[in-house]
CSV table of C-alpha atoms in Angstrom, one decimal:
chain,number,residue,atom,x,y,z
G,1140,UNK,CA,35.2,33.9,-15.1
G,1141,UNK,CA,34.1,32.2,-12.1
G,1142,UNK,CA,34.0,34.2,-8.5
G,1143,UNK,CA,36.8,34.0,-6.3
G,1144,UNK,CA,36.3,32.9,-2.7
G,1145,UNK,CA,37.2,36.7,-2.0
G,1146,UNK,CA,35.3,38.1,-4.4
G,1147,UNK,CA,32.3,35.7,-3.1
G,1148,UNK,CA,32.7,37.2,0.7
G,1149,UNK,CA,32.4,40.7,-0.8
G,1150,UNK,CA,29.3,39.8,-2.4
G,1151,UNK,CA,27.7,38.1,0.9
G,1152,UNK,CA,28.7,40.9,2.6
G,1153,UNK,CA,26.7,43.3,1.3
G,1154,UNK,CA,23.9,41.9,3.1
G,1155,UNK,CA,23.4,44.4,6.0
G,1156,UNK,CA,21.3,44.0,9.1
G,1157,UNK,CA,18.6,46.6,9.1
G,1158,UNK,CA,19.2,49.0,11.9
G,1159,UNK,CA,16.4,48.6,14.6
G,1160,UNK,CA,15.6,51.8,16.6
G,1161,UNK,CA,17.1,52.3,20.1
G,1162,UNK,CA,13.6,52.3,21.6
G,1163,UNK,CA,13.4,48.8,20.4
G,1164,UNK,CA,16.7,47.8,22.2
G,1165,UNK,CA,15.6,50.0,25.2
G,1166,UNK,CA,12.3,47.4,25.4
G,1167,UNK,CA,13.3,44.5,23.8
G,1168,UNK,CA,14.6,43.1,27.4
G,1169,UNK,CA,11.6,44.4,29.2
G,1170,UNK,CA,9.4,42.8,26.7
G,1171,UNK,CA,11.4,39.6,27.3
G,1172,UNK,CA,10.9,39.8,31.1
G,1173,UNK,CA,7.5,40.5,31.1
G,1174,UNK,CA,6.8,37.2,28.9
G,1175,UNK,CA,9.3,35.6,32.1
G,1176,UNK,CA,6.8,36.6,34.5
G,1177,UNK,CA,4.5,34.1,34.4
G,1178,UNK,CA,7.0,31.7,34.9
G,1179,UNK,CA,7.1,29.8,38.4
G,1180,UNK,CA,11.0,30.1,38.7
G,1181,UNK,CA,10.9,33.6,38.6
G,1182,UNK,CA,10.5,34.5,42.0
G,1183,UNK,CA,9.5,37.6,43.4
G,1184,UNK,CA,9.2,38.3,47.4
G,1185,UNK,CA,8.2,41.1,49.3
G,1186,UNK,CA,11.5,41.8,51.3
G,1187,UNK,CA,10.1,44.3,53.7
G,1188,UNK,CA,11.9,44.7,57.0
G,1189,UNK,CA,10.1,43.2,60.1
G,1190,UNK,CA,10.5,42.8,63.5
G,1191,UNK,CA,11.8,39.6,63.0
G,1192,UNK,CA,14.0,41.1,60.6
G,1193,UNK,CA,15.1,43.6,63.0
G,1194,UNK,CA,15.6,41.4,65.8
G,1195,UNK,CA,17.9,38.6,63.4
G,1196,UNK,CA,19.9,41.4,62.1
G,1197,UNK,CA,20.9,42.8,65.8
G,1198,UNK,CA,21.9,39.7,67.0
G,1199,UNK,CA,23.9,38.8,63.1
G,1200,UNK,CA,25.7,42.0,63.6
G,1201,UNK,CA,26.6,41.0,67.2
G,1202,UNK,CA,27.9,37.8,66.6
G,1203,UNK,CA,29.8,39.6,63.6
G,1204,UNK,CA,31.4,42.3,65.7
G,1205,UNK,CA,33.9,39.2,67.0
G,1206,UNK,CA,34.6,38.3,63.4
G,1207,UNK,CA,34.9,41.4,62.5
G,1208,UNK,CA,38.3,41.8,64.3
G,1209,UNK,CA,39.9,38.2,62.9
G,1210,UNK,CA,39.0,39.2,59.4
G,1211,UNK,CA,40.6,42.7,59.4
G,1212,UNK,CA,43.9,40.7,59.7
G,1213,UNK,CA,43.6,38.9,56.7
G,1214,UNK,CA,45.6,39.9,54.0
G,1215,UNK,CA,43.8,42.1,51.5
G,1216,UNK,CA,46.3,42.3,48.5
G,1217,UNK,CA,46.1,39.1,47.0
G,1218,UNK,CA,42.9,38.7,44.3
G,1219,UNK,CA,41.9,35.8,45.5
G,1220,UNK,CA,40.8,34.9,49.0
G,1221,UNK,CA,43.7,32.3,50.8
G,1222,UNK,CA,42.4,28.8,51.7
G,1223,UNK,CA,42.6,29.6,55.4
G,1224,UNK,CA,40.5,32.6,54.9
G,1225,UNK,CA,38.1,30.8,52.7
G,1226,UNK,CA,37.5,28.2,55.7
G,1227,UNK,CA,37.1,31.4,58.2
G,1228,UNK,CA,34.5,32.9,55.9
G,1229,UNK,CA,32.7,29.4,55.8
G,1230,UNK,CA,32.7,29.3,59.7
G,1231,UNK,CA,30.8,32.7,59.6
G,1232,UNK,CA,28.5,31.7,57.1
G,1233,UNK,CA,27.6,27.8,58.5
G,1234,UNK,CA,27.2,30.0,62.0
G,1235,UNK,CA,25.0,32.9,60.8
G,1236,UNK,CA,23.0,30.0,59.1
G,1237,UNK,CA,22.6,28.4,61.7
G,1238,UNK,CA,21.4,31.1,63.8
G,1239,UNK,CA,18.8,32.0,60.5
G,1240,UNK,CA,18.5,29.1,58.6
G,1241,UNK,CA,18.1,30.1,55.0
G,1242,UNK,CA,17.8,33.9,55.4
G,1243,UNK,CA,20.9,34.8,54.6
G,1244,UNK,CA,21.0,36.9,51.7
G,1245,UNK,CA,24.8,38.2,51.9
G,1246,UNK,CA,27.1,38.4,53.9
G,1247,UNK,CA,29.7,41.1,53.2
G,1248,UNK,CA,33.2,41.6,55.1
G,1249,UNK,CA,34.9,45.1,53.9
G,1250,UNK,CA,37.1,47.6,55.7
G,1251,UNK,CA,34.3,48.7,57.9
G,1252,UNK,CA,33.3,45.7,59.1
G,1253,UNK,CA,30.7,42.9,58.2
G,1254,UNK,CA,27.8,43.8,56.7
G,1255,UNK,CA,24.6,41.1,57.1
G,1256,UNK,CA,21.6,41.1,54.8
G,1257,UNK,CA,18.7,38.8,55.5
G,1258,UNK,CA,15.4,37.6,54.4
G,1259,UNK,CA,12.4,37.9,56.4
G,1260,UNK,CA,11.9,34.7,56.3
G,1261,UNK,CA,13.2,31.7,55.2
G,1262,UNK,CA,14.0,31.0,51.5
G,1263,UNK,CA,12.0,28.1,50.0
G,1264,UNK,CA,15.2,26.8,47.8
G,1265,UNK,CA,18.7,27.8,49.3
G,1266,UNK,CA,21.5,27.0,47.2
G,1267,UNK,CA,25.0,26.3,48.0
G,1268,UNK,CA,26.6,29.8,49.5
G,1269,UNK,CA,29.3,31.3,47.0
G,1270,UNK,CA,32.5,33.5,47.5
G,1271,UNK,CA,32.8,36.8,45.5
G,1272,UNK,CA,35.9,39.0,45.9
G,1273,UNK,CA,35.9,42.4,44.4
G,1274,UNK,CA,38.6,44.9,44.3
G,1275,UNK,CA,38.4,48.2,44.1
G,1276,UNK,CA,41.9,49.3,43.2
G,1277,UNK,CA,43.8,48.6,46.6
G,1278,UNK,CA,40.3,47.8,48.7
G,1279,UNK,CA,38.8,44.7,48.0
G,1280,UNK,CA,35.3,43.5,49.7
G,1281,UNK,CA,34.5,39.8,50.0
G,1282,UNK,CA,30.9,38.7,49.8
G,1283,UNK,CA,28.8,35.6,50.9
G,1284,UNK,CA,25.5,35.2,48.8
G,1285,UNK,CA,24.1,33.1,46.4
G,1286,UNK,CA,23.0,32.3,43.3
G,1287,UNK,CA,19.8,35.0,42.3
G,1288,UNK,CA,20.9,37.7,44.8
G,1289,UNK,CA,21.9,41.0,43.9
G,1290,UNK,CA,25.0,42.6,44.5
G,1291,UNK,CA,26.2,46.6,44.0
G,1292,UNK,CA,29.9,46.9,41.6
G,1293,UNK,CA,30.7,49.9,41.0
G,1294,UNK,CA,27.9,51.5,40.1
G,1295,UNK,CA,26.4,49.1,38.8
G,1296,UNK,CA,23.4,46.5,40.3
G,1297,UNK,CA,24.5,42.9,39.4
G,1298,UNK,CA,23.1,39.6,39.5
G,1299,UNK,CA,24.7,36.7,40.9
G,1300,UNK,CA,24.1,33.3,38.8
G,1301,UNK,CA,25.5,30.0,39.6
G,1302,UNK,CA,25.3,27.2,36.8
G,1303,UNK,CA,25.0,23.4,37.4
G,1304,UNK,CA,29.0,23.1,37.5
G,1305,UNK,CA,29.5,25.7,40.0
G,1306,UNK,CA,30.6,28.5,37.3
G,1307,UNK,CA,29.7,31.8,39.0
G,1308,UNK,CA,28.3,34.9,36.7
G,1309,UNK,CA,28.1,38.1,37.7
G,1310,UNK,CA,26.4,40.0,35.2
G,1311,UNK,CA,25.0,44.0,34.9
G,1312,UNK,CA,24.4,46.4,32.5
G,1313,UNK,CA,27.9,46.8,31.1
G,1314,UNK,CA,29.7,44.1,32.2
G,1315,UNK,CA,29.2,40.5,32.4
G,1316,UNK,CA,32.1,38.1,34.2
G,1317,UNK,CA,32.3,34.3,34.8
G,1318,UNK,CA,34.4,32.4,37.2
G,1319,UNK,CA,35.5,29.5,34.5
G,1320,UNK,CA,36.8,31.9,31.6
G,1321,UNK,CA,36.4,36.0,33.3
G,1322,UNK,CA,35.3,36.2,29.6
G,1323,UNK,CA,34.5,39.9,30.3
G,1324,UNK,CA,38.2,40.5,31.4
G,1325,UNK,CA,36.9,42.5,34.5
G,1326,UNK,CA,39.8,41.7,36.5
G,1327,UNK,CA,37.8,43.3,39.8
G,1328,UNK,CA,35.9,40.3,40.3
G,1329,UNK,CA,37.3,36.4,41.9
G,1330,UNK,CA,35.1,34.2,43.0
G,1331,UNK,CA,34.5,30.4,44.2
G,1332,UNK,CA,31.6,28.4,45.7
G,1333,UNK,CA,31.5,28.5,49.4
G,1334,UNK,CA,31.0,24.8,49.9
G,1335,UNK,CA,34.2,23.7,47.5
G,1336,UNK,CA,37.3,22.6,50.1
O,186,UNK,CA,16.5,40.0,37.2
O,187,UNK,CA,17.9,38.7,33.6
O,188,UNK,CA,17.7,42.6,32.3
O,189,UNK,CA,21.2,42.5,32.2
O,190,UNK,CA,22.2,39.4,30.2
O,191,UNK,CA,19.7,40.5,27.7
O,192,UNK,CA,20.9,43.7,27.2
O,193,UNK,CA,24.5,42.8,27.2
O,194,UNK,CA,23.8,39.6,24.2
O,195,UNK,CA,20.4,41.3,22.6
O,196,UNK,CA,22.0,42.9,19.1
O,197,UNK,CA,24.3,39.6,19.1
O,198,UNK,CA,21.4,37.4,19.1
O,199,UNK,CA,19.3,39.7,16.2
O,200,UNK,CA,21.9,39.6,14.2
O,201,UNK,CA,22.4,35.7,14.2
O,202,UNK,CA,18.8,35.2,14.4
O,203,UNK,CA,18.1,37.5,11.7
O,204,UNK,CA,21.0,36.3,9.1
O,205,UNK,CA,19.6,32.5,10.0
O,206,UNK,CA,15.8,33.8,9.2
O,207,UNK,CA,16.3,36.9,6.3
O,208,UNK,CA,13.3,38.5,8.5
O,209,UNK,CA,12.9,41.0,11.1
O,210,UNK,CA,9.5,39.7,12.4
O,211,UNK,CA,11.1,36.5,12.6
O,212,UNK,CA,14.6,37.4,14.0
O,213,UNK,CA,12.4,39.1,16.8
O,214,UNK,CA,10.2,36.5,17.9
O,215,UNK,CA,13.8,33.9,17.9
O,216,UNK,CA,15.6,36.2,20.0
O,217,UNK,CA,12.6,36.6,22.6
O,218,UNK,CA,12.5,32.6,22.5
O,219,UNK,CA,16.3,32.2,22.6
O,220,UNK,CA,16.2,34.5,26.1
O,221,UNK,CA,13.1,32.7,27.7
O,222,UNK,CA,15.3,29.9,27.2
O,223,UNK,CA,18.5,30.7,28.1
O,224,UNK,CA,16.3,32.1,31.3
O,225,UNK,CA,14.7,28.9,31.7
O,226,UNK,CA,18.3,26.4,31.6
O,227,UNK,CA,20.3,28.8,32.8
O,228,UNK,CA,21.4,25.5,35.5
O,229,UNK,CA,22.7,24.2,32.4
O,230,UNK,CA,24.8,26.3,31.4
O,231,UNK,CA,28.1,24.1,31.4
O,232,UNK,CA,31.1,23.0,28.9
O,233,UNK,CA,31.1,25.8,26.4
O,234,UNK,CA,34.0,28.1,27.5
O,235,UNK,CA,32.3,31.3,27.3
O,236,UNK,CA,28.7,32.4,27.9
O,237,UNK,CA,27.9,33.9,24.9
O,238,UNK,CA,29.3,30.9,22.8
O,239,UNK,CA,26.0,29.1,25.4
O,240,UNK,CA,23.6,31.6,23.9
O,241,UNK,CA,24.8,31.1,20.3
O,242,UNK,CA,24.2,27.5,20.7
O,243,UNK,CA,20.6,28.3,21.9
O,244,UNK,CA,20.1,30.7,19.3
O,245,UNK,CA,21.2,28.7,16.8
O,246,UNK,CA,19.1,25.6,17.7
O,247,UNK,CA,16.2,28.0,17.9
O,248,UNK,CA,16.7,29.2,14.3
O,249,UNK,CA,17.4,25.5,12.7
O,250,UNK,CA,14.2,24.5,14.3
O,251,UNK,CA,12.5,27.4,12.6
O,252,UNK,CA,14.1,26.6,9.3
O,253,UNK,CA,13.3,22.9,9.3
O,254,UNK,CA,10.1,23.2,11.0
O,255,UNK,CA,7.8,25.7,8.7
O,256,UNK,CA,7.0,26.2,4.8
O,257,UNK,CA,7.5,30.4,6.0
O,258,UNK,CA,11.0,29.6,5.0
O,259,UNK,CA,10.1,29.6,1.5
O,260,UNK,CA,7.5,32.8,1.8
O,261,UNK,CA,10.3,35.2,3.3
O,262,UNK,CA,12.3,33.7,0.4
O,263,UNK,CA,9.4,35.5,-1.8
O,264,UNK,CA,9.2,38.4,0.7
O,265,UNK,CA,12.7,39.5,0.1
O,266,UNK,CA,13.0,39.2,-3.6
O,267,UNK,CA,9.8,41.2,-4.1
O,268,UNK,CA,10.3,43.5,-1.2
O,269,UNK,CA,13.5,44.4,-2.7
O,270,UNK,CA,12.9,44.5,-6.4
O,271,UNK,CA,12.2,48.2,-6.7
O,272,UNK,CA,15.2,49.4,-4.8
O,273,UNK,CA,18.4,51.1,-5.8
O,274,UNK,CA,21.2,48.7,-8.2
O,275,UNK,CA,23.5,47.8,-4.7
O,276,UNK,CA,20.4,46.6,-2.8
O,277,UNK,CA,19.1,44.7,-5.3
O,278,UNK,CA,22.4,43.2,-5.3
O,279,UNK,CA,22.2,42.4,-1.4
O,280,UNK,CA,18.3,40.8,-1.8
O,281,UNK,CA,19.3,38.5,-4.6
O,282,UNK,CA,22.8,37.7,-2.0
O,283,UNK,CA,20.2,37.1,0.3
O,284,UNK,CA,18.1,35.3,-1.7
O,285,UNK,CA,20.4,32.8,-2.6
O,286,UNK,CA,21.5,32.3,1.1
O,287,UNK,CA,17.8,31.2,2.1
O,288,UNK,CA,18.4,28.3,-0.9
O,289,UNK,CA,21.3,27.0,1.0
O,290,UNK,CA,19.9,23.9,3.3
O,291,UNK,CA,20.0,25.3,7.0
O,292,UNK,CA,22.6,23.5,8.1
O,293,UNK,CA,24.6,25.2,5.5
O,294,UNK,CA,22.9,28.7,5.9
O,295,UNK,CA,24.4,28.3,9.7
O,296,UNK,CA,28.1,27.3,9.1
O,297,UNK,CA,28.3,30.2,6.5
O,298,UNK,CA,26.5,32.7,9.0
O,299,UNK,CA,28.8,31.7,11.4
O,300,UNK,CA,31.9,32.1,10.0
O,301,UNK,CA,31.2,34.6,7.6
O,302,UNK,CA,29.1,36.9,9.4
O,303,UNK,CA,29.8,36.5,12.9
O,304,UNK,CA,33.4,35.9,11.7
O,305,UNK,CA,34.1,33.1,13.8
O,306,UNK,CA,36.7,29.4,12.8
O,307,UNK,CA,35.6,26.4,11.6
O,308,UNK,CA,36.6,25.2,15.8
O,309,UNK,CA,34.4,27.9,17.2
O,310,UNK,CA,31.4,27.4,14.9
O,311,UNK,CA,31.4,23.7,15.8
O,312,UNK,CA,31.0,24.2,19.3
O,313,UNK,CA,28.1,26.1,18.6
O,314,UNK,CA,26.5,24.0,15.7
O,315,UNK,CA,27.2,20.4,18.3
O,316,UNK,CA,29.5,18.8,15.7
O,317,UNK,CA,33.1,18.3,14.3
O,318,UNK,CA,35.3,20.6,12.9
O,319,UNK,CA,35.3,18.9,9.7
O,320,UNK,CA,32.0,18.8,9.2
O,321,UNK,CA,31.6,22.6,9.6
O,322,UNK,CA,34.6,22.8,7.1
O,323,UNK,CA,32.6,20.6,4.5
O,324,UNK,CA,29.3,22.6,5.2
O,325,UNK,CA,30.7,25.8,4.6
O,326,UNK,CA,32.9,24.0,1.6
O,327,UNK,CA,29.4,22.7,-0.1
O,328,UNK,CA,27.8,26.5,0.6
O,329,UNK,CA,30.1,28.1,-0.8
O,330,UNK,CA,30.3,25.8,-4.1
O,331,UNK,CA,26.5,26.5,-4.1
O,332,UNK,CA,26.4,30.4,-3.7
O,333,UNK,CA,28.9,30.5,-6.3
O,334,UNK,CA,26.8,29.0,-8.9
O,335,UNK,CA,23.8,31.1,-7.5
O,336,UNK,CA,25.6,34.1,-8.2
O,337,UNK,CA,27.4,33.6,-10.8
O,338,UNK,CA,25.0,35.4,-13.1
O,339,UNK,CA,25.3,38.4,-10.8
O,340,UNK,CA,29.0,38.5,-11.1
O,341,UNK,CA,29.2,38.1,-14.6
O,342,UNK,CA,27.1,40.8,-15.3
O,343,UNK,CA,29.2,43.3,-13.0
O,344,UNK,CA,32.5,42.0,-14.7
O,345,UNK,CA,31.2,43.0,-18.0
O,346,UNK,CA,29.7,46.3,-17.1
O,347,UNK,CA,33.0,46.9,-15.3
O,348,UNK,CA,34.9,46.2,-18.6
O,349,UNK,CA,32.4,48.3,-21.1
O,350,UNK,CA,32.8,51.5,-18.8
C-alpha cells in the first residue's frame, strides 16, 4: 500500500532537531558579534562627557526649557503623534541641530520635560532623525534619535534600526517591533521618520 | 549592538539551517553567516512584510548556496546514515527520513522544509524561496512523489509488522 500524504508528514516528522545546550544559545550571539567586530560599519566611540559636552548640554536644556512648556499641551492620549505636533518636534530637532550639528543623539520630550543626549562630538554619518512614541499605559514619551542609537523600554535597552525604506525597528532582548507590520504586536511603540511631511 | 536580533531569531535560524544541511557543524557555521549578513544589509531590509520572513530569505539563500556549492552534501549524507545505524528502531527510522531528504535536489529539500517543518503555505514559502507560488506548489508536489518512493520500503515494513503483532 502506498504512503498517504498524512502518513508521509508523520514519517518526516520524526526528524527532530538535536537540542543544543543553553550555554550555546547564551554565546552563540556573542560569538556572532565578536566575528562583527572587525567590521568598519560597526562603530564604536568613546562617549565620555566633556567640557564641550557639558557646555552643549546647558545651553540644549536652555533652549528646551521654552519648548518644554508648548509640548506639555499636546495631547498625550492618542498613540500616534498629531501632524502639528510632528512639525513642532521637527522645529526642536532642526534647531538643536543647528546649534550642534550632528551630535544629537536623542532628544526625549516626557512629562518632566525634554531630556537632550549628545555626542561629544560630531557624528561622521548622521542619518535622517526618526520619531518614536512609547506609551506606558496612560504616559507616553516621544523620542528624537536615529537609526543605531539606543533607547531604554521598559526594562529593556533597545536598538533603534532604520532600513533603506524608512521601516523603523526597535528591537531588545524580548521584543522586537517594526513600523511597517508591529510584527511583534507591542502595541507600546509608534513611530515615523522625522524628515517625512 | 545586534545582540538582540540574534537572540530573538537564533533557534529559528538553527533550525532552518540545520533541516536544509542534516548537520550541526554546518547549521552553526550558516546561522553565524546568515547574522553577519543580515548585520551587514541590514539597509536592505525592504518588501518582505515581516523581519523574520527577511532573515529566512537570507538563511535560506545561505543554505542553497551551501547545498549547490560543496560535494560535503553527499558526506553528511554518509555521516548520518552511519552515525545513526546503531541506534534504537525509532531513530533509525528518523536517519533513514533524513537520509532520504538530503537526496531531494535543494530546491526541493527547501520547499518541503518550509512548509513542512517550519509549517509555513505555499504563499509564505515563496516569498522566502524569490519565486511563485506555483512553483513552490510543484517543488513540494515533485518532493513529496520522491520521498514517497524513498520510503516506501520503510513503510511497508511497519505495515506488515503492524499486521503480524
Amino acid at each position: 500500500m502506498s504512503l498517504t500524504h498524512k502518513e508521509l508528514d508523520e514519517m518526516l516528522k520524526t526528524v527532530r532537531i538535536p537540542e543544543r545546550s543553553a550555554d550555546y544559545w547564551k554565546h552563540f550571539p556573542m560569538h556572532v558579534i565578536s566575528q562583527l567586530r572587525d567590521q568598519p560599519i560597526l562603530r564604536s566611540e568613546n562617549k565620555k562627557p566633556s567640557v564641550a559636552w557639558r557646555w552643549g548640554f546647558g545651553l540644549a536644556t536652555a533652549c528646551s526649557i521654552a519648548l518644554l512648556i508648548l509640548f506639555s499641551k499636546q495631547g498625550r492620549d492618542e498613540r500616534k503623534p498629531p501632524p502639528d505636533q510632528v512639525a513642532h518636534y521637527r522645529k526642536v530637532f532642526q534647531e538643536i541641530d543647528l546649534l550642534f550639528p550632528n551630535q544629537v543623539e536623542s532628544i526625549t520630550s516626557e512629562l518632566q520635560g525634554l531630556k537632550i543626549v549628545l555626542t561629544d562630538k560630531p557624528q561622521a554619518s548622521a542619518s535622517a532623525p526618526l520619531l518614536l512614541r512609547i506609551c506606558d499605559g496612560d504616559h507616553c514619551r516621544d523620542v528624537i534619535t536615529f537609526s543605531g542609537q539606543q533607547i531604554q523600554i521598559g526594562q529593556e535597552l533597545c536598538d533603534v534600526l532604520v532600513d533603506s525604506r524608512g521601516h523603523i525597528i526597535v528591537t531588545g532582548r524580548q521584543m522586537i517591533w517594526c513600523s511597517e507590520d508591529a510584527m511583534s504586536g507591542d502595541s507600546r511603540i509608534t513611530g515615523q521618520l522625522l524628515e517625512a511631511s | 549592538m545586534f545582540g538582540a536580533l540574534i537572540q530573538n531569531h537564533q533557534q529559528m535560524i538553527h533550525s532552518l539551517t540545520y533541516r536544509m544541511t542534516g548537520s550541526m557543524a554546518d547549521a552553526e557555521d550558516l546561522a553565524q553567516e546568515t547574522f553577519i549578513q543580515a548585520f551587514k544589509r541590514i539597509q536592505t531590509f525592504r518588501e518582505e512584510a515581516r523581519f523574520s520572513t527577511w532573515l529566512y530569505r537570507i538563511a535560506m539563500n545561505a543554505s542553497l548556496d551551501w547545498l549547490n556549492r560543496n560535494a560535503r552534501r553527499e558526506a553528511t549524507q554518509k555521516e548520518w546514515v552511519y552515525s545513526n545505524a546503531d541506534n534504537s528502531a525509532g531513530e533509525t527510522r528518523a536517519a533513514r527520513v533524513e537520509g532520504a531528504l538530503l537526496k531531494l535536489k535543494p530546491k526541493q529539500r527547501a520547499a518541503i522544509t518550509l512548509t513542512v517543518y517550519e509549517g509555513m503555505n505555499h504563499a509564505e514559502a515563496a516569498r522566502i524561496l524569490g519565486c511563485s507560488e506555483t512553483t513552490v506548489s510543484w517543488r513540494v508536489f515533485t518532493a513529496r512523489r520522491r520521498l514517497k518512493q524513498l520510503l516506501q520500503n520503510d513503510h511497508d515494513g511497519e505495515t506488515l509488522m503492524e499486521e503480524w503483532t
